């Protein structure tokens, strides 16, 4: 076989693997949106089978031999796309061969059932319904981490699955920076919390009207409904079957529009990134988002830095009034701006304001490390959770529903994932500031309802790169520094200092 013929075969195999993964994603999406509760066991089997087929194909002799051949022959040459194809496949291949097929399938089966158990436990407010599932997930997670291998720290092996190249040391340094500023800031704000009123949003609004307004906002900022759709789920998420078919979900609180609106804007940030991945790289390992921190930078940027700005509401307030006749007549832009930025230490991460959000993440980051290093038993998790909530956020959950059971992630086996939320949150500010530096008109364009300049900058600098570079290389190219909490902390101190008159 010529080298070129080998490339061709290699890319065929990569395309088939991509098809199988996307098909598994469709099953996962359906499970969280439309599947009846009775479908859980069967769906768990189907996903486990598909996962095993993917694992067998990826780790089979053909992929391994072609990969080693193409690498040994230096077949990628100076072609950046081909170099990235080999790098990304090597990464997936090494991860897959290190994890035995049985363990991979068992992990999918256990987490698939656990997700339903979590949903029921959360519904009934009973941690014990979920506890045995989480115990098994922690065991399997440790087995996976040990199989993947690490230099000094088991947690690094897990972190690397979501943020390639990141280490616990590096993430600890970032959290130290956040902790040192955010906790004192929160304590400065505590006596002043009552000064900002979110009354304008505390009113019952029809679900249909909420969804109509949310869809209007999402379309205006640039999510393409010809290549995507929005549904409802218990925990909002985004999933891509193709850059031309990206699914978002949100959830509705009949008494607070902010729930559906900001969940949707958040997911649309993820969705626009997925829709922006160059179509020519579809069905290749390069046509993907390189890390979850990068992914989250887009959702947090649209949700907070843009979606909670005065400029955003200067444009959308008249639309809000049209969508809900009579409900927002007496409210001006400043009142809406204050209402959507109200700080309040709360139980639920997804409803947290920008000041307290990273404290919620810090709690999960610390607890999951303790589960993995064995210093915390799953049975003691609810108590440990409540204690940390009180320490960092000054509130104590009244039930496991608004405490330890609020997030779906651990039921999915996503341990090592949470810190990427904070990485994304700080990167959101870095990227928005980089865009505004090049295009100072971005804020005034947003106030006029034109989101194209900021979207275009993200497209050119971030989306168009897909996985052409490693996350570290891409961050270096775009920010010059990599993850840096300082711009985020300056943004928070400036914004909330002004809002609360500190
Ligand atoms: Zn997100």
CSV table of C-alpha atoms in Angstrom, one decimal, residues 143-478:
chain,number,residue,atom,x,y,z
A,143,UNK,CA,-9.6,2.0,37.9
A,144,UNK,CA,-9.8,4.1,34.8
A,145,UNK,CA,-7.3,6.7,36.1
A,146,UNK,CA,-4.9,4.0,37.1
A,147,UNK,CA,-5.2,2.4,33.7
A,148,UNK,CA,-4.6,5.7,32.0
A,149,UNK,CA,-1.6,6.4,34.2
A,150,UNK,CA,-0.2,9.6,35.7
A,151,UNK,CA,3.1,10.9,36.9
A,152,UNK,CA,2.4,12.1,40.5
A,153,UNK,CA,-1.3,12.5,40.8
A,154,UNK,CA,-4.2,10.2,40.0
A,155,UNK,CA,-6.5,13.2,39.5
A,156,UNK,CA,-4.2,14.4,36.7
A,157,UNK,CA,-5.3,11.4,34.6
A,158,UNK,CA,-8.9,12.4,35.0
A,159,UNK,CA,-8.3,16.1,34.3
A,160,UNK,CA,-6.5,15.3,31.1
A,161,UNK,CA,-9.6,13.6,29.7
A,162,UNK,CA,-11.4,17.0,29.6
A,163,UNK,CA,-8.6,19.5,29.5
A,164,UNK,CA,-5.7,17.8,27.7
A,165,UNK,CA,-2.3,18.7,29.2
A,166,UNK,CA,-3.7,20.4,32.4
A,167,UNK,CA,-2.5,19.3,35.8
A,168,UNK,CA,-3.8,19.6,39.3
A,169,UNK,CA,-0.9,21.9,40.3
A,170,UNK,CA,-1.7,24.3,37.6
A,171,UNK,CA,-5.5,24.3,38.4
A,172,UNK,CA,-4.7,24.7,42.1
A,173,UNK,CA,-2.8,27.8,41.4
A,174,UNK,CA,-5.7,29.3,39.5
A,175,UNK,CA,-8.2,28.4,42.2
A,176,UNK,CA,-5.8,29.9,44.8
A,177,UNK,CA,-6.1,33.2,42.9
A,178,UNK,CA,-9.9,33.0,42.7
A,179,UNK,CA,-10.3,32.0,46.4
A,180,UNK,CA,-8.0,34.9,47.5
A,181,UNK,CA,-10.2,37.5,45.8
A,182,UNK,CA,-13.7,36.1,45.6
A,183,UNK,CA,-14.3,35.1,49.2
A,184,UNK,CA,-13.2,38.5,50.6
A,185,UNK,CA,-15.3,40.2,47.9
A,186,UNK,CA,-18.4,38.1,48.8
A,187,UNK,CA,-18.0,39.1,52.5
A,188,UNK,CA,-17.7,42.8,51.5
A,189,UNK,CA,-21.0,42.4,49.5
A,190,UNK,CA,-22.9,40.4,52.1
A,191,UNK,CA,-24.2,43.4,54.1
A,192,UNK,CA,-25.2,45.2,50.8
A,193,UNK,CA,-27.0,42.4,49.0
A,194,UNK,CA,-30.4,44.0,49.6
A,195,UNK,CA,-29.4,47.0,47.6
A,196,UNK,CA,-29.9,45.3,44.3
A,197,UNK,CA,-33.5,44.2,43.4
A,198,UNK,CA,-34.4,41.4,41.0
A,199,UNK,CA,-38.1,42.0,41.4
A,200,UNK,CA,-38.6,42.6,37.7
A,201,UNK,CA,-38.0,38.9,37.0
A,202,UNK,CA,-39.9,37.5,39.9
A,203,UNK,CA,-43.2,37.0,38.1
A,204,UNK,CA,-45.1,34.2,36.6
A,205,UNK,CA,-44.8,34.1,32.8
A,206,UNK,CA,-46.4,31.5,30.5
A,207,UNK,CA,-44.0,28.7,29.4
A,208,UNK,CA,-44.8,29.2,25.7
A,209,UNK,CA,-44.1,32.9,25.8
A,210,UNK,CA,-40.8,32.2,27.7
A,211,UNK,CA,-39.7,29.7,25.0
A,212,UNK,CA,-40.7,32.1,22.2
A,213,UNK,CA,-38.7,34.9,23.7
A,214,UNK,CA,-35.7,32.6,24.4
A,215,UNK,CA,-35.7,31.3,20.8
A,216,UNK,CA,-35.8,34.9,19.5
A,217,UNK,CA,-32.8,35.9,21.6
A,218,UNK,CA,-30.8,32.8,20.6
A,219,UNK,CA,-31.5,33.4,16.9
A,220,UNK,CA,-30.5,37.1,17.2
A,221,UNK,CA,-27.1,36.4,18.8
A,222,UNK,CA,-26.4,33.9,16.0
A,223,UNK,CA,-27.4,30.3,16.8
A,224,UNK,CA,-28.5,28.9,13.5
A,225,UNK,CA,-31.8,27.1,13.8
A,226,UNK,CA,-31.4,25.6,10.3
A,227,UNK,CA,-28.5,23.6,11.8
A,228,UNK,CA,-29.8,23.1,15.3
A,229,UNK,CA,-32.7,23.0,17.7
A,230,UNK,CA,-33.7,23.5,21.3
A,231,UNK,CA,-35.5,21.2,23.6
A,232,UNK,CA,-36.1,20.8,27.4
A,233,UNK,CA,-34.2,18.6,29.8
A,234,UNK,CA,-33.7,18.4,33.6
A,235,UNK,CA,-30.1,19.6,33.2
A,236,UNK,CA,-29.4,21.9,30.2
A,237,UNK,CA,-26.7,20.7,27.8
A,238,UNK,CA,-25.5,20.9,24.2
A,239,UNK,CA,-24.6,18.1,22.0
A,240,UNK,CA,-23.3,18.0,18.4
A,241,UNK,CA,-24.1,15.3,15.8
A,242,UNK,CA,-22.5,17.5,13.1
A,243,UNK,CA,-21.7,21.2,12.7
A,244,UNK,CA,-25.0,21.1,10.7
A,245,UNK,CA,-27.0,19.5,13.5
A,246,UNK,CA,-26.4,20.9,17.0
A,247,UNK,CA,-28.9,20.3,19.8
A,248,UNK,CA,-29.4,22.6,22.8
A,249,UNK,CA,-31.6,22.1,25.8
A,250,UNK,CA,-32.9,24.5,28.5
A,251,UNK,CA,-35.2,24.3,31.4
A,252,UNK,CA,-38.1,26.6,32.5
A,253,UNK,CA,-39.0,28.2,35.8
A,254,UNK,CA,-42.5,29.5,35.3
A,255,UNK,CA,-41.8,32.1,38.0
A,256,UNK,CA,-38.4,33.4,36.7
A,257,UNK,CA,-37.6,33.9,33.1
A,258,UNK,CA,-33.9,34.2,33.9
A,259,UNK,CA,-33.7,30.4,34.3
A,260,UNK,CA,-34.7,29.5,30.7
A,261,UNK,CA,-33.1,32.6,29.2
A,262,UNK,CA,-29.6,32.3,30.7
A,263,UNK,CA,-29.5,28.5,30.4
A,264,UNK,CA,-30.3,28.9,26.7
A,265,UNK,CA,-27.8,31.7,26.1
A,266,UNK,CA,-25.2,29.5,27.9
A,267,UNK,CA,-25.9,26.5,25.7
A,268,UNK,CA,-26.2,28.6,22.6
A,269,UNK,CA,-22.6,29.7,23.3
A,270,UNK,CA,-21.6,26.1,23.2
A,271,UNK,CA,-23.8,25.5,20.2
A,272,UNK,CA,-22.3,28.4,18.1
A,273,UNK,CA,-18.8,27.0,18.8
A,274,UNK,CA,-20.0,23.5,17.5
A,275,UNK,CA,-21.7,25.1,14.5
A,276,UNK,CA,-18.6,27.0,13.8
A,277,UNK,CA,-16.3,24.0,13.5
A,278,UNK,CA,-15.2,24.0,9.9
A,279,UNK,CA,-17.4,21.6,7.9
A,280,UNK,CA,-14.5,20.4,5.8
A,281,UNK,CA,-13.1,18.7,8.9
A,282,UNK,CA,-16.3,16.8,9.7
A,283,UNK,CA,-15.8,13.1,10.3
A,284,UNK,CA,-12.1,13.7,11.2
A,285,UNK,CA,-10.5,13.9,14.6
A,286,UNK,CA,-9.7,17.6,13.9
A,287,UNK,CA,-13.3,18.7,13.5
A,288,UNK,CA,-13.9,19.0,17.3
A,289,UNK,CA,-13.5,21.4,20.2
A,290,UNK,CA,-10.1,20.8,21.7
A,291,UNK,CA,-11.0,21.1,25.4
A,292,UNK,CA,-13.9,21.7,27.8
A,293,UNK,CA,-12.3,24.8,29.2
A,294,UNK,CA,-12.3,26.3,25.7
A,295,UNK,CA,-15.9,25.1,25.2
A,296,UNK,CA,-17.0,26.7,28.4
A,297,UNK,CA,-15.3,29.9,27.6
A,298,UNK,CA,-17.9,30.4,24.8
A,299,UNK,CA,-20.9,29.6,26.9
A,300,UNK,CA,-19.8,31.8,29.8
A,301,UNK,CA,-18.9,34.6,27.5
A,302,UNK,CA,-22.3,34.7,25.9
A,303,UNK,CA,-24.2,34.1,29.1
A,304,UNK,CA,-22.4,36.5,31.3
A,305,UNK,CA,-19.9,38.9,29.7
A,306,UNK,CA,-22.3,39.6,26.9
A,307,UNK,CA,-25.7,38.4,28.1
A,308,UNK,CA,-25.5,40.3,31.5
A,309,UNK,CA,-24.2,43.5,30.0
A,310,UNK,CA,-26.0,46.9,29.8
A,311,UNK,CA,-25.4,46.8,26.0
A,312,UNK,CA,-27.2,43.5,25.6
A,313,UNK,CA,-30.3,44.8,27.5
A,314,UNK,CA,-30.2,48.1,25.7
A,315,UNK,CA,-31.1,46.1,22.6
A,316,UNK,CA,-33.3,43.3,24.1
A,317,UNK,CA,-35.4,45.3,26.6
A,318,UNK,CA,-37.9,46.5,23.9
A,319,UNK,CA,-38.1,42.9,22.6
A,320,UNK,CA,-38.8,41.7,26.2
A,321,UNK,CA,-41.6,44.2,26.5
A,322,UNK,CA,-43.1,43.1,23.2
A,323,UNK,CA,-42.9,39.4,24.2
A,324,UNK,CA,-44.6,39.9,27.5
A,325,UNK,CA,-47.1,42.8,27.1
A,326,UNK,CA,-47.5,44.9,30.2
A,327,UNK,CA,-45.1,42.9,32.3
A,328,UNK,CA,-41.9,45.0,32.0
A,329,UNK,CA,-43.4,48.4,31.2
A,330,UNK,CA,-42.1,50.2,34.3
A,331,UNK,CA,-38.6,48.8,34.0
A,332,UNK,CA,-35.6,50.5,32.4
A,333,UNK,CA,-32.3,49.1,31.2
A,334,UNK,CA,-30.5,49.8,34.4
A,335,UNK,CA,-33.2,48.0,36.4
A,336,UNK,CA,-32.9,44.9,34.2
A,337,UNK,CA,-29.1,45.1,34.3
A,338,UNK,CA,-29.2,45.2,38.1
A,339,UNK,CA,-31.7,42.4,38.3
A,340,UNK,CA,-29.7,40.0,36.1
A,341,UNK,CA,-26.5,40.7,38.0
A,342,UNK,CA,-27.9,40.5,41.5
A,343,UNK,CA,-25.4,38.7,43.8
A,344,UNK,CA,-26.8,36.2,46.3
A,345,UNK,CA,-25.1,33.2,47.8
A,346,UNK,CA,-27.4,30.4,46.8
A,347,UNK,CA,-27.6,26.6,46.7
A,348,UNK,CA,-27.8,25.9,43.0
A,349,UNK,CA,-24.7,26.3,40.9
A,350,UNK,CA,-26.5,26.8,37.6
A,351,UNK,CA,-28.4,29.8,39.1
A,352,UNK,CA,-25.3,31.3,40.7
A,353,UNK,CA,-24.2,34.8,40.0
A,354,UNK,CA,-20.8,35.6,38.6
A,355,UNK,CA,-19.2,36.3,42.0
A,356,UNK,CA,-20.2,33.1,43.7
A,357,UNK,CA,-20.2,30.7,40.6
A,358,UNK,CA,-16.5,29.7,41.0
A,359,UNK,CA,-17.0,29.0,44.7
A,360,UNK,CA,-19.6,26.4,43.7
A,361,UNK,CA,-17.0,24.9,41.4
A,362,UNK,CA,-14.3,24.9,44.0
A,363,UNK,CA,-16.5,22.9,46.3
A,364,UNK,CA,-17.0,20.2,43.7
A,365,UNK,CA,-13.3,20.3,42.7
A,366,UNK,CA,-12.2,19.7,46.3
A,367,UNK,CA,-14.8,17.0,47.0
A,368,UNK,CA,-14.2,14.9,43.9
A,369,UNK,CA,-10.5,14.9,44.6
A,370,UNK,CA,-11.3,13.6,48.1
A,371,UNK,CA,-13.5,10.9,46.6
A,372,UNK,CA,-10.8,9.8,44.2
A,373,UNK,CA,-7.9,9.9,46.7
A,374,UNK,CA,-10.1,7.9,49.2
A,375,UNK,CA,-10.1,10.5,51.9
A,376,UNK,CA,-13.9,10.9,51.6
A,377,UNK,CA,-16.4,8.1,51.5
A,378,UNK,CA,-19.5,8.5,49.2
A,379,UNK,CA,-21.7,7.9,52.3
A,380,UNK,CA,-20.2,11.0,53.9
A,381,UNK,CA,-20.5,13.2,50.8
A,382,UNK,CA,-23.8,14.9,51.6
A,383,UNK,CA,-22.5,16.1,55.0
A,384,UNK,CA,-19.1,17.2,53.5
A,385,UNK,CA,-21.0,19.1,50.8
A,386,UNK,CA,-23.1,21.0,53.2
A,387,UNK,CA,-20.2,21.9,55.4
A,388,UNK,CA,-18.3,23.3,52.4
A,389,UNK,CA,-21.3,25.3,51.2
A,390,UNK,CA,-21.5,26.9,54.6
A,391,UNK,CA,-17.8,27.6,54.7
A,392,UNK,CA,-17.5,29.2,51.2
A,393,UNK,CA,-21.0,30.4,50.4
A,394,UNK,CA,-22.4,31.0,53.9
A,395,UNK,CA,-25.5,29.0,53.2
A,396,UNK,CA,-26.5,25.4,54.1
A,397,UNK,CA,-28.7,23.4,51.7
A,398,UNK,CA,-32.1,22.5,53.1
A,399,UNK,CA,-32.2,19.2,51.1
A,400,UNK,CA,-30.0,17.0,48.9
A,401,UNK,CA,-32.0,18.2,46.0
A,402,UNK,CA,-30.5,21.7,46.3
A,403,UNK,CA,-27.3,20.2,47.7
A,404,UNK,CA,-25.2,17.3,46.6
A,405,UNK,CA,-27.8,15.9,44.1
A,406,UNK,CA,-28.1,19.1,42.0
A,407,UNK,CA,-25.7,18.2,39.2
A,408,UNK,CA,-25.9,15.4,36.7
A,409,UNK,CA,-22.1,15.2,36.1
A,410,UNK,CA,-21.0,12.6,38.7
A,411,UNK,CA,-23.9,10.3,37.6
A,412,UNK,CA,-22.4,10.4,34.1
A,413,UNK,CA,-19.0,9.5,35.5
A,414,UNK,CA,-17.6,12.9,34.7
A,415,UNK,CA,-15.1,13.3,37.5
A,416,UNK,CA,-12.3,15.7,36.7
A,417,UNK,CA,-14.7,17.8,34.6
A,418,UNK,CA,-15.9,20.5,37.0
A,419,UNK,CA,-12.7,22.6,37.1
A,420,UNK,CA,-13.0,23.2,33.4
A,421,UNK,CA,-16.1,25.4,34.2
A,422,UNK,CA,-13.8,27.7,36.1
A,423,UNK,CA,-11.1,27.6,33.4
A,424,UNK,CA,-13.8,28.5,30.9
A,425,UNK,CA,-15.2,31.3,33.1
A,426,UNK,CA,-11.9,33.1,33.3
A,427,UNK,CA,-11.0,32.5,29.7
A,428,UNK,CA,-14.4,34.0,28.7
A,429,UNK,CA,-13.1,37.4,29.9
A,430,UNK,CA,-9.7,36.9,28.3
A,431,UNK,CA,-11.2,36.2,24.9
A,432,UNK,CA,-13.9,38.9,25.0
A,433,UNK,CA,-11.2,41.5,26.0
A,434,UNK,CA,-8.9,40.3,23.2
A,435,UNK,CA,-11.8,40.7,20.7
A,436,UNK,CA,-12.7,44.2,21.9
A,437,UNK,CA,-9.0,45.2,21.8
A,438,UNK,CA,-9.0,44.4,18.1
A,439,UNK,CA,-12.6,45.7,17.5
A,440,UNK,CA,-13.4,48.4,20.0
A,441,UNK,CA,-16.8,48.9,18.4
A,442,UNK,CA,-18.0,45.5,19.7
A,443,UNK,CA,-19.9,46.8,22.8
A,444,UNK,CA,-21.7,49.5,20.8
A,445,UNK,CA,-22.6,47.0,18.0
A,446,UNK,CA,-24.0,44.7,20.7
A,447,UNK,CA,-26.2,47.6,21.9
A,448,UNK,CA,-27.5,47.9,18.4
A,449,UNK,CA,-28.3,44.2,18.2
A,450,UNK,CA,-25.3,43.4,16.0
A,451,UNK,CA,-23.5,40.3,17.4
A,452,UNK,CA,-21.7,39.6,14.2
A,453,UNK,CA,-18.4,41.4,15.1
A,454,UNK,CA,-17.8,39.4,18.3
A,455,UNK,CA,-19.0,36.2,16.7
A,456,UNK,CA,-16.7,36.7,13.7
A,457,UNK,CA,-13.7,37.2,16.0
A,458,UNK,CA,-14.5,34.0,17.8
A,459,UNK,CA,-15.0,32.2,14.5
A,460,UNK,CA,-11.7,33.3,13.1
A,461,UNK,CA,-9.6,33.0,16.2
A,462,UNK,CA,-11.1,30.0,18.0
A,463,UNK,CA,-13.8,28.0,16.0
A,464,UNK,CA,-11.9,27.9,12.8
A,465,UNK,CA,-8.9,26.4,14.5
A,466,UNK,CA,-10.9,23.4,15.9
A,467,UNK,CA,-8.3,20.8,17.0
A,468,UNK,CA,-5.6,22.0,14.7
A,469,UNK,CA,-3.5,22.8,17.8
A,470,UNK,CA,-3.4,21.4,21.3
A,471,UNK,CA,-5.4,23.4,23.8
A,472,UNK,CA,-2.2,24.9,25.3
A,473,UNK,CA,-1.0,25.9,21.8
A,474,UNK,CA,-4.3,27.5,20.9
A,475,UNK,CA,-4.6,29.4,24.2
A,476,UNK,CA,-1.0,30.6,23.7
A,477,UNK,CA,-1.8,31.8,20.2
A,478,UNK,CA,-5.1,33.5,21.2
